[in-house]
Amino acid sequence: MSSSLSAEHERHLVQVARDARLRAHAPYSHFAVGAALMDEQGRVHAGANIENAAYPQGLCAEAAALAHLVVAGGKRVVAAVVVGEGQQPVTPCGGCRQKLREFAGDELPVIVADGRAVRLRTSLGELLPHSFGPDHLGKRISR
Ligand code: THU
């Protein structure tokens, strides 16, 4: 189950992620991804993938957006949108699911879109079931 995200917020987040995707630095894969995250204060943080000539040093769009959220003082992710083009919906990679888990629980709505439409509405709990998180280390996180 995910918590609810209004249609208006969803539209806004999708637009921010589409705009961010246009700024991706993906000269190696040519696979541009954009992300938009809403924090607990309702602020929206964008990210795009940033590839590197030393391939493993590349950064995913979600990680770039998380960096913006943290530096802006955000503490929680309350909604996540990922935008990419492909036959299948461009869902967050495994590493990014875990990165999101640091700032959100099972209920986090995760929306996957492309340039035309929303392709998938899911939740972090569906994408990363039985996850390991801060609570396993005795860290209390506000939900
Ligand atoms: N990518 C993301 O930015 N987010 C994901 O969740 C999936 C993959 C990027 C990484 C790399 O720059 C490109 O997409 C191809 O894997």
XYZ file of C-alpha atoms and ligand atoms in Angstrom:
159
model
C 0.000 0.000 0.000
C 1.212 3.487 -0.799
C 0.069 6.722 0.776
C -1.955 8.978 -1.476
C -0.494 11.531 -3.845
C -2.854 14.100 -5.329
C -3.240 14.242 -9.097
C -1.936 17.815 -9.006
C 1.215 16.869 -7.086
C 1.750 13.890 -9.380
C 1.492 16.089 -12.497
C 3.944 18.575 -11.032
C 6.471 15.912 -10.027
C 6.250 14.243 -13.433
C 6.915 17.569 -15.161
C 9.907 18.306 -12.915
C 11.339 14.832 -13.611
C 10.809 15.226 -17.376
C 12.601 18.581 -17.327
C 15.454 17.120 -15.259
C 15.782 14.192 -17.666
C 16.544 16.641 -20.476
C 19.664 17.660 -18.513
C 20.971 14.123 -17.960
C 24.646 13.564 -18.672
C 24.420 10.149 -20.347
C 26.906 10.151 -23.250
C 27.781 6.451 -22.760
C 24.433 4.698 -22.374
C 22.366 7.413 -24.086
C 19.740 6.368 -21.569
C 18.563 9.580 -19.934
C 16.661 9.358 -16.656
C 15.028 12.103 -14.602
C 13.762 11.977 -11.047
C 11.718 14.205 -8.779
C 11.303 13.737 -5.044
C 8.892 15.526 -2.731
C 10.113 16.066 0.825
C 8.124 16.294 4.058
C 7.772 20.056 3.616
C 6.224 19.659 0.169
C 9.343 20.841 -1.615
C 10.373 19.144 -4.833
C 13.945 18.132 -5.672
C 15.079 17.124 -9.133
C 17.850 14.855 -10.355
C 19.204 13.352 -13.549
C 21.695 10.586 -14.177
C 25.313 11.697 -14.394
C 27.516 9.191 -16.178
C 31.301 9.157 -16.094
C 34.095 8.041 -18.417
C 35.091 5.755 -15.533
C 31.796 3.903 -15.883
C 31.197 2.695 -12.296
C 31.400 6.275 -11.042
C 28.107 7.147 -12.699
C 25.228 8.418 -10.590
C 21.557 7.538 -10.983
C 18.895 10.223 -11.288
C 17.303 9.203 -7.984
C 20.616 9.515 -6.139
C 21.183 12.963 -7.638
C 17.707 14.041 -6.505
C 18.334 12.638 -3.025
C 21.522 14.688 -2.778
C 19.532 17.829 -3.563
C 16.878 16.911 -0.987
C 19.422 16.316 1.777
C 21.402 19.472 1.080
C 18.161 21.483 1.094
C 17.471 20.149 4.596
C 14.892 17.546 3.632
C 14.474 14.665 6.075
C 11.893 12.411 4.418
C 10.832 11.471 0.912
C 7.036 11.478 0.612
C 6.713 10.881 -3.145
C 9.094 9.770 -5.883
C 8.809 10.034 -9.663
C 11.202 8.477 -12.173
C 11.034 9.292 -15.887
C 12.707 7.345 -18.659
C 11.953 6.059 -22.126
C 11.739 2.373 -22.922
C 9.575 -0.617 -23.721
C 9.213 -1.307 -20.025
C 8.578 1.276 -17.305
C 11.911 2.627 -16.042
C 11.666 1.580 -12.422
C 14.339 2.573 -9.888
C 17.337 0.242 -9.877
C 17.963 -1.940 -6.832
C 20.553 0.397 -5.389
C 18.227 3.370 -5.691
C 15.394 1.468 -4.012
C 17.688 1.000 -1.039
C 18.812 4.634 -1.129
C 15.173 5.772 -1.067
C 14.543 3.387 1.852
C 16.839 5.492 4.006
C 14.308 8.344 3.819
C 10.991 6.528 3.345
C 9.078 3.409 4.270
C 6.936 0.873 2.450
C 4.176 3.415 1.863
C 6.263 5.713 -0.348
C 4.399 6.225 -3.639
C 6.727 5.590 -6.594
C 5.458 6.798 -9.954
C 7.155 5.782 -13.181
C 6.479 7.833 -16.297
C 7.819 8.505 -19.760
C 7.465 11.539 -21.981
C 3.843 10.739 -22.724
C 2.200 9.156 -19.716
C 2.424 7.604 -16.290
C 3.380 3.966 -16.880
C 3.275 2.555 -13.346
C 2.063 3.583 -9.920
C 3.606 1.490 -7.201
C 5.180 1.802 -3.768
C 8.587 1.287 -2.220
C 7.179 -1.657 -0.285
C 6.258 -3.373 -3.554
C 9.618 -2.583 -5.133
C 11.698 -3.513 -2.083
C 9.784 -5.967 0.111
C 11.126 -7.066 3.501
C 13.641 -4.254 3.277
C 16.539 -3.495 5.564
C 16.466 0.035 6.897
C 17.524 2.453 9.628
C 15.165 0.761 12.111
C 17.292 -2.390 11.928
C 20.108 -0.354 13.427
C 17.878 1.045 16.139
C 17.340 4.356 14.402
C 13.857 5.706 14.869
C 12.553 7.317 11.743
C 9.405 9.408 11.583
C 6.940 7.957 9.137
N 19.622 4.876 -14.265
C 19.090 5.792 -13.404
O 19.466 6.975 -13.437
N 18.155 5.386 -12.533
C 17.695 4.103 -12.467
O 17.005 3.756 -11.511
C 17.989 3.168 -13.557
C 19.258 3.480 -14.278
C 20.677 5.324 -15.194
C 22.045 4.809 -14.845
C 22.742 4.897 -16.179
O 23.258 6.215 -16.336
C 21.632 4.682 -17.192
O 20.411 4.872 -16.500
C 21.644 3.298 -17.829
O 21.681 2.328 -16.850
